Amino acid sequence: MASSREKRLSFSAGLRDGLPIGLGYFPVSFGFGILALSGGVPALGAFLISALNLTSAGQVAGLSFITAAGALTELALSQLIINLRYSLMGISLSQRLSPRFTLPHRLLASAFITDEVYAVASSRREPLEPAYWYGLACPPYLGWTAGTLAGALAGDLLPASLTSALGIAIYGMFLAMLLPPAREDRAVLFTVLCAAILSSAVSLIPVFSFLASGLGVILCAVLAAAAAALCFPRAKTPEGEEAGRA
Amino acid sequence: MLELSFILPYVLVMAGVTYLSRALPFSFFRKKIKNRFLLSFLYYLPYAVLSALTFPFIFSSTGSTATALVGTAAALLLAYLKMPLLVVALASSAAVFLSSFFLA
């Protein structure tokens, strides 16, 4: 059993790591709130979507089904495909959980898996503790839901130059997560370049327009990671260490 | 404005599918993976996901390619210098905001 002091430290370490994610989410979900409002979804509806889904691509796709009054079965299928990456991430994370991560913790904690939470959690050396995970998940969840509500309520009141400038914040954060490891490890640089080129090709070349944006992203990421794994297989990690994270 | 009662079924289907795709593998996958390719793949995957999410979408994130390029350059420079995540994120926003007065 972890002492309550250990838990508190672990929780606040998570909060610290989650803060930039939450701040990065705010402007993005603010944009989603505006988008929902312009599609005729009331502020409470937009808030509920974000509070229950906590995902960008899936929500934008879902919104298009709502405004077009689409079929629920097709909505379910599209969500399944777009969210496939969370299943992959879940498997990847499941390799790194501490023994304290019991089933009830797993069932609760999994609701907060997002691309960014995953990336930060999996860049940790030590096994993941539930307290760290919950700390890490708090700011993104608050930022995402509060941003949506603010956007749906007040989106029209802010100057456009400010809201559009906030749109880049989350991508700036992604670059800050990518560049330092890419500087130090050629294999990571290779992965990053591969994924960027593939994803740009898929989104800019009209032939690929049949791929939903969430699906295109996951396909490109899987291809790039597979190429890197083939070209730069990782050395076996010493006994007792988790799957060799940098 | 759409009625909440019309939206709710959509929201619940979205939420249900999204939760299950997160929860099932995370909760019930208990095997330790030994395969070297698979371990390498899972190691590189987060970097690949972040990069595929960023490019090319960063260039259209501000409504103007010109200001987005300025913001991207600022982010790349500061990220290369290993500045903290939040500093890079806010500085790229600030660069976009300031440049929007010169580049329309």
Coordinates of C-alpha atoms in Angstrom, one line a residue:
Chain A
M1 CA 0.0 0.0 0.0
A2 CA 1.2 3.5 -0.8
S3 CA 1.2 5.8 2.1
S4 CA -1.2 8.8 1.8
R5 CA 1.8 11.1 1.6
E6 CA 3.1 9.1 -1.4
K7 CA -0.3 9.3 -3.0
R8 CA -0.5 13.0 -2.5
L9 CA 3.0 13.5 -4.0
S10 CA 2.1 11.3 -6.9
F11 CA -1.2 13.1 -7.5
S12 CA 0.4 16.5 -7.5
A13 CA 3.1 15.3 -9.8
G14 CA 0.3 14.3 -12.1
L15 CA -1.5 17.7 -11.8
R16 CA 1.7 19.5 -12.7
D17 CA 2.2 17.4 -15.9
G18 CA -1.5 17.7 -16.7
L19 CA -1.7 21.5 -16.4
P20 CA -0.2 22.4 -19.8
I21 CA -2.6 19.8 -21.4
G22 CA -5.6 21.4 -19.7
L23 CA -4.5 24.9 -20.7
G24 CA -3.9 23.6 -24.2
Y25 CA -7.4 22.0 -24.3
F26 CA -9.2 25.1 -23.3
P27 CA -8.9 27.1 -26.6
V28 CA -9.5 23.9 -28.6
S29 CA -12.7 23.0 -26.8
F30 CA -13.6 26.7 -26.8
G31 CA -13.6 26.3 -30.6
F32 CA -15.7 23.2 -30.3
G33 CA -18.2 25.1 -28.2
I34 CA -18.5 27.7 -30.9
L35 CA -18.8 25.0 -33.6
A36 CA -21.6 23.3 -31.6
L37 CA -23.5 26.5 -31.1
S38 CA -23.3 27.3 -34.8
G39 CA -24.7 23.8 -35.6
G40 CA -27.8 24.6 -33.4
V41 CA -26.7 22.6 -30.3
P42 CA -27.5 24.5 -27.1
A43 CA -24.7 25.3 -24.5
L44 CA -25.9 22.5 -22.2
G45 CA -25.8 20.0 -25.0
A46 CA -22.3 21.0 -26.0
F47 CA -21.2 20.8 -22.4
L48 CA -22.7 17.3 -22.1
I49 CA -20.9 16.1 -25.3
S50 CA -17.5 17.2 -23.9
A51 CA -18.1 16.0 -20.4
L52 CA -19.1 12.5 -21.6
N53 CA -16.7 12.1 -24.5
L54 CA -13.5 14.0 -23.8
T55 CA -12.2 13.7 -27.4
S56 CA -11.8 16.1 -30.2
A57 CA -12.0 14.2 -33.5
G58 CA -14.9 11.9 -32.3
Q59 CA -16.9 14.9 -31.0
V60 CA -16.5 16.9 -34.2
A61 CA -17.6 13.8 -36.2
G62 CA -20.5 13.2 -33.8
L63 CA -21.6 16.8 -34.1
S64 CA -21.9 16.4 -37.9
F65 CA -24.3 13.4 -37.3
I66 CA -26.4 15.5 -34.9
T67 CA -26.8 18.4 -37.3
A68 CA -27.5 16.1 -40.2
A69 CA -29.9 14.0 -38.1
G70 CA -27.8 10.9 -39.2
A71 CA -28.4 7.3 -38.2
L72 CA -27.4 6.2 -34.8
T73 CA -25.8 2.9 -36.0
E74 CA -23.6 4.8 -38.4
L75 CA -22.7 7.2 -35.6
A76 CA -21.6 4.2 -33.5
L77 CA -19.5 2.8 -36.3
S78 CA -17.8 6.1 -37.0
Q79 CA -17.0 6.6 -33.3
L80 CA -15.6 3.0 -33.1
I81 CA -13.2 3.7 -36.0
I82 CA -12.2 7.1 -34.9
N83 CA -11.6 5.9 -31.3
L84 CA -9.7 2.8 -32.3
R85 CA -6.5 4.6 -31.3
Y86 CA -7.7 4.7 -27.7
S87 CA -7.9 0.9 -27.7
L88 CA -4.3 0.7 -29.0
M89 CA -3.2 3.3 -26.4
G90 CA -5.0 1.3 -23.7
I91 CA -3.1 -1.8 -24.6
S92 CA 0.2 0.1 -24.6
L93 CA -0.6 1.7 -21.2
S94 CA -1.7 -1.6 -19.7
Q95 CA 1.9 -2.7 -20.0
R96 CA 3.1 0.0 -17.7
L97 CA 0.6 0.0 -14.8
S98 CA 1.6 -0.5 -11.2
P99 CA 0.1 -3.4 -9.3
R100 CA -2.0 -0.9 -7.4
F101 CA -4.0 -0.3 -10.6
T102 CA -6.8 -2.7 -9.8
L103 CA -9.9 -3.3 -12.0
P104 CA -12.1 -0.6 -10.5
H105 CA -9.2 1.9 -11.0
R106 CA -8.8 0.7 -14.5
L107 CA -12.5 1.1 -15.3
L108 CA -12.5 4.6 -14.0
A109 CA -9.1 5.8 -15.2
S110 CA -9.7 4.6 -18.8
A111 CA -12.4 7.2 -19.3
F112 CA -9.6 9.9 -19.3
I113 CA -7.3 8.4 -21.9
T114 CA -6.7 11.1 -24.6
D115 CA -3.9 11.4 -27.1
E116 CA -2.0 13.9 -24.9
V117 CA -2.7 12.2 -21.6
Y118 CA -1.4 9.0 -23.2
A119 CA 1.7 10.7 -24.6
V120 CA 2.6 12.3 -21.3
A121 CA 1.8 9.1 -19.2
S122 CA 3.8 6.9 -21.5
S123 CA 6.9 9.1 -21.4
R124 CA 7.3 8.4 -17.7
R125 CA 10.0 6.0 -16.6
E126 CA 8.3 4.6 -13.5
P127 CA 5.2 2.3 -13.5
L128 CA 1.9 4.3 -13.6
E129 CA 0.2 4.8 -10.2
P130 CA -3.6 5.5 -10.0
A131 CA -2.9 8.7 -8.0
Y132 CA -0.6 10.0 -10.7
W133 CA -3.1 9.2 -13.4
Y134 CA -6.0 11.0 -11.7
G135 CA -3.8 14.0 -11.1
L136 CA -2.7 14.0 -14.7
A137 CA -6.4 13.7 -15.9
C138 CA -7.9 16.5 -13.8
P139 CA -6.6 19.6 -15.7
P140 CA -7.4 18.2 -19.2
Y141 CA -10.9 17.2 -18.1
L142 CA -11.6 20.6 -16.5
G143 CA -10.0 22.5 -19.4
W144 CA -11.9 20.6 -22.0
T145 CA -15.4 20.9 -20.4
A146 CA -14.9 24.5 -19.2
G147 CA -13.6 25.5 -22.6
T148 CA -16.6 24.0 -24.3
L149 CA -19.0 25.7 -22.0
A150 CA -17.2 29.1 -22.4
G151 CA -17.1 28.8 -26.1
A152 CA -20.8 27.9 -26.4
L153 CA -21.8 30.7 -24.1
A154 CA -19.4 33.5 -25.0
G155 CA -17.8 32.6 -28.3
D156 CA -19.3 35.4 -30.1
L157 CA -18.2 38.0 -27.6
L158 CA -14.4 37.6 -27.9
P159 CA -12.4 39.3 -30.7
A160 CA -11.6 36.9 -33.5
S161 CA -7.9 37.7 -33.4
L162 CA -7.7 36.3 -29.9
T163 CA -9.8 33.1 -30.4
S164 CA -7.9 32.2 -33.6
A165 CA -4.5 32.8 -31.9
L166 CA -5.5 30.3 -29.1
G167 CA -6.2 27.7 -31.8
I168 CA -2.5 27.0 -32.2
A169 CA -1.7 26.5 -28.5
I170 CA -2.3 22.8 -28.4
Y171 CA -0.2 22.2 -31.5
G172 CA 2.6 24.2 -29.9
M173 CA 2.4 21.9 -26.9
F174 CA 2.6 18.8 -29.2
L175 CA 5.8 20.2 -30.8
A176 CA 7.2 20.8 -27.3
M177 CA 6.6 17.1 -26.6
L178 CA 8.1 15.9 -29.9
L179 CA 11.3 18.0 -30.5
P180 CA 13.4 17.2 -27.4
P181 CA 13.2 13.4 -27.8
A182 CA 13.6 13.8 -31.6
R183 CA 16.8 15.8 -31.1
E184 CA 18.3 13.0 -29.0
D185 CA 17.1 9.8 -30.8
R186 CA 17.3 9.5 -34.6
A187 CA 14.7 6.7 -34.5
V188 CA 12.2 9.1 -32.9
L189 CA 13.0 11.8 -35.5
F190 CA 12.4 9.2 -38.2
T191 CA 9.0 8.3 -36.7
V192 CA 8.0 12.0 -36.4
L193 CA 9.0 12.8 -40.0
C194 CA 7.3 9.7 -41.4
A195 CA 4.1 10.4 -39.5
A196 CA 4.1 14.1 -40.5
I197 CA 4.7 13.4 -44.2
L198 CA 2.0 10.6 -44.3
S199 CA -0.6 12.6 -42.5
S200 CA 0.0 15.7 -44.7
A201 CA -0.3 13.5 -47.8
V202 CA -3.5 11.9 -46.6
S203 CA -5.1 15.2 -45.7
L204 CA -3.9 17.2 -48.7
I205 CA -4.2 14.7 -51.6
P206 CA -7.9 14.4 -52.6
V207 CA -7.7 10.7 -53.3
F208 CA -7.6 10.0 -49.6
S209 CA -10.6 12.2 -48.8
F210 CA -12.7 9.2 -48.0
L211 CA -10.8 8.7 -44.8
A212 CA -12.4 10.5 -41.9
S213 CA -9.8 12.8 -40.3
G214 CA -9.6 10.7 -37.1
L215 CA -9.2 7.5 -39.1
G216 CA -6.5 9.0 -41.4
V217 CA -4.5 10.2 -38.4
I218 CA -4.5 6.8 -36.7
L219 CA -3.6 5.0 -39.9
C220 CA -0.7 7.3 -40.6
A221 CA 0.5 7.0 -37.0
V222 CA 0.3 3.2 -37.1
L223 CA 2.2 3.0 -40.4
A224 CA 4.9 5.4 -39.2
A225 CA 5.4 3.5 -35.9
A226 CA 5.5 0.2 -37.7
A227 CA 8.1 1.5 -40.1
A228 CA 10.2 2.8 -37.2
A229 CA 9.8 -0.5 -35.3
L230 CA 11.1 -2.3 -38.5
C231 CA 14.0 0.0 -39.2
F232 CA 15.0 0.7 -35.6
P233 CA 14.0 -2.2 -33.4
R234 CA 14.6 -1.4 -29.7
A235 CA 17.1 -3.3 -27.7
K236 CA 15.7 -5.7 -25.2
T237 CA 15.2 -3.9 -21.9
P238 CA 16.9 -5.2 -18.8
E239 CA 14.9 -7.5 -16.5
G240 CA 12.4 -5.6 -14.3
E241 CA 12.3 -2.4 -16.3
E242 CA 9.1 -1.4 -18.1
A243 CA 9.0 -1.6 -21.9
G244 CA 12.0 0.7 -22.4
R245 CA 10.6 4.3 -22.5
A246 CA 13.0 7.1 -23.1
Chain B
M1 CA -31.8 25.7 -31.7
L2 CA -32.1 21.9 -31.4
E3 CA -34.0 20.3 -28.5
L4 CA -31.9 18.5 -25.8
S5 CA -34.3 15.5 -26.1
F6 CA -33.3 15.2 -29.8
I7 CA -29.5 15.5 -29.0
L8 CA -29.4 13.1 -26.1
P9 CA -29.6 9.8 -27.9
Y10 CA -26.6 10.9 -30.1
V11 CA -24.6 12.0 -27.1
L12 CA -25.3 8.7 -25.3
V13 CA -24.3 6.5 -28.3
M14 CA -21.1 8.6 -28.8
A15 CA -20.3 8.4 -25.1
G16 CA -21.0 4.7 -24.8
V17 CA -18.8 3.7 -27.8
T18 CA -16.1 6.0 -26.8
Y19 CA -16.0 4.7 -23.2
L20 CA -15.9 1.1 -24.3
S21 CA -13.1 1.6 -26.8
R22 CA -11.1 3.1 -24.0
A23 CA -12.0 0.9 -21.1
L24 CA -12.0 -2.6 -22.5
P25 CA -8.4 -3.0 -23.6
F26 CA -7.1 -0.9 -20.7
S27 CA -9.0 -2.9 -18.1
F28 CA -8.8 -6.4 -19.4
F29 CA -5.5 -6.7 -21.3
R30 CA -3.2 -8.3 -18.7
K31 CA -0.5 -10.1 -20.7
K32 CA 3.0 -8.7 -20.7
I33 CA 4.1 -8.2 -24.3
K34 CA 7.4 -9.9 -25.1
N35 CA 7.6 -9.5 -28.9
R36 CA 10.4 -7.2 -29.9
F37 CA 8.6 -5.7 -32.9
L38 CA 5.5 -5.0 -30.8
L39 CA 7.4 -3.4 -28.0
S40 CA 9.2 -1.2 -30.4
F41 CA 6.0 -0.3 -32.2
L42 CA 4.3 0.7 -28.9
Y43 CA 7.4 2.7 -28.0
Y44 CA 7.2 4.8 -31.2
L45 CA 3.4 5.0 -31.4
P46 CA 2.9 8.1 -29.1
Y47 CA 5.4 10.1 -31.1
A48 CA 3.8 9.1 -34.3
V49 CA 0.3 9.9 -33.0
L50 CA 1.4 13.4 -31.9
S51 CA 3.1 14.1 -35.1
A52 CA 0.2 12.9 -37.3
L53 CA -2.1 15.0 -35.2
T54 CA 0.1 18.1 -35.6
F55 CA 0.9 18.0 -39.3
P56 CA -0.6 19.4 -41.4
F57 CA -3.4 20.7 -39.1
I58 CA -1.2 23.2 -37.3
F59 CA -1.0 25.2 -40.5
S60 CA -4.8 25.7 -40.6
S61 CA -5.2 26.2 -36.8
T62 CA -5.4 30.0 -36.8
G63 CA -7.6 30.7 -39.8
S64 CA -4.6 32.2 -41.7
T65 CA -1.7 30.2 -43.1
A66 CA 0.7 33.2 -42.7
T67 CA 0.1 33.7 -39.0
A68 CA 0.1 29.9 -38.4
L69 CA 3.6 29.7 -40.0
V70 CA 4.8 32.4 -37.6
G71 CA 3.3 30.5 -34.7
T72 CA 4.8 27.2 -35.9
A73 CA 8.2 28.7 -36.3
A74 CA 8.1 30.2 -32.8
A75 CA 7.0 26.8 -31.4
L76 CA 9.7 24.9 -33.2
L77 CA 12.4 27.2 -32.0
L78 CA 11.3 27.2 -28.3
A79 CA 10.6 23.4 -28.4
Y80 CA 14.1 22.9 -29.9
L81 CA 15.5 24.8 -26.9
K82 CA 13.6 22.5 -24.6
M83 CA 11.4 25.1 -23.1
P84 CA 8.5 23.9 -20.9
L85 CA 5.3 22.7 -22.6
L86 CA 3.2 25.6 -21.4
V87 CA 5.8 28.2 -22.4
V88 CA 5.9 26.8 -26.0
A89 CA 2.1 26.6 -26.2
L90 CA 1.5 30.2 -25.0
A91 CA 4.4 31.7 -26.9
S92 CA 3.2 30.2 -30.2
S93 CA -0.3 31.7 -29.5
A94 CA 1.3 35.1 -28.7
A95 CA 3.3 35.0 -31.9
V96 CA 0.1 34.3 -33.9
F97 CA -1.8 37.1 -32.1
L98 CA 1.0 39.7 -32.7
S99 CA 1.6 38.7 -36.3
S100 CA -2.1 38.9 -37.1
F101 CA -1.8 42.7 -36.9
F102 CA 0.7 42.7 -39.7
L103 CA -0.3 39.7 -41.8
A104 CA -3.9 39.4 -42.6

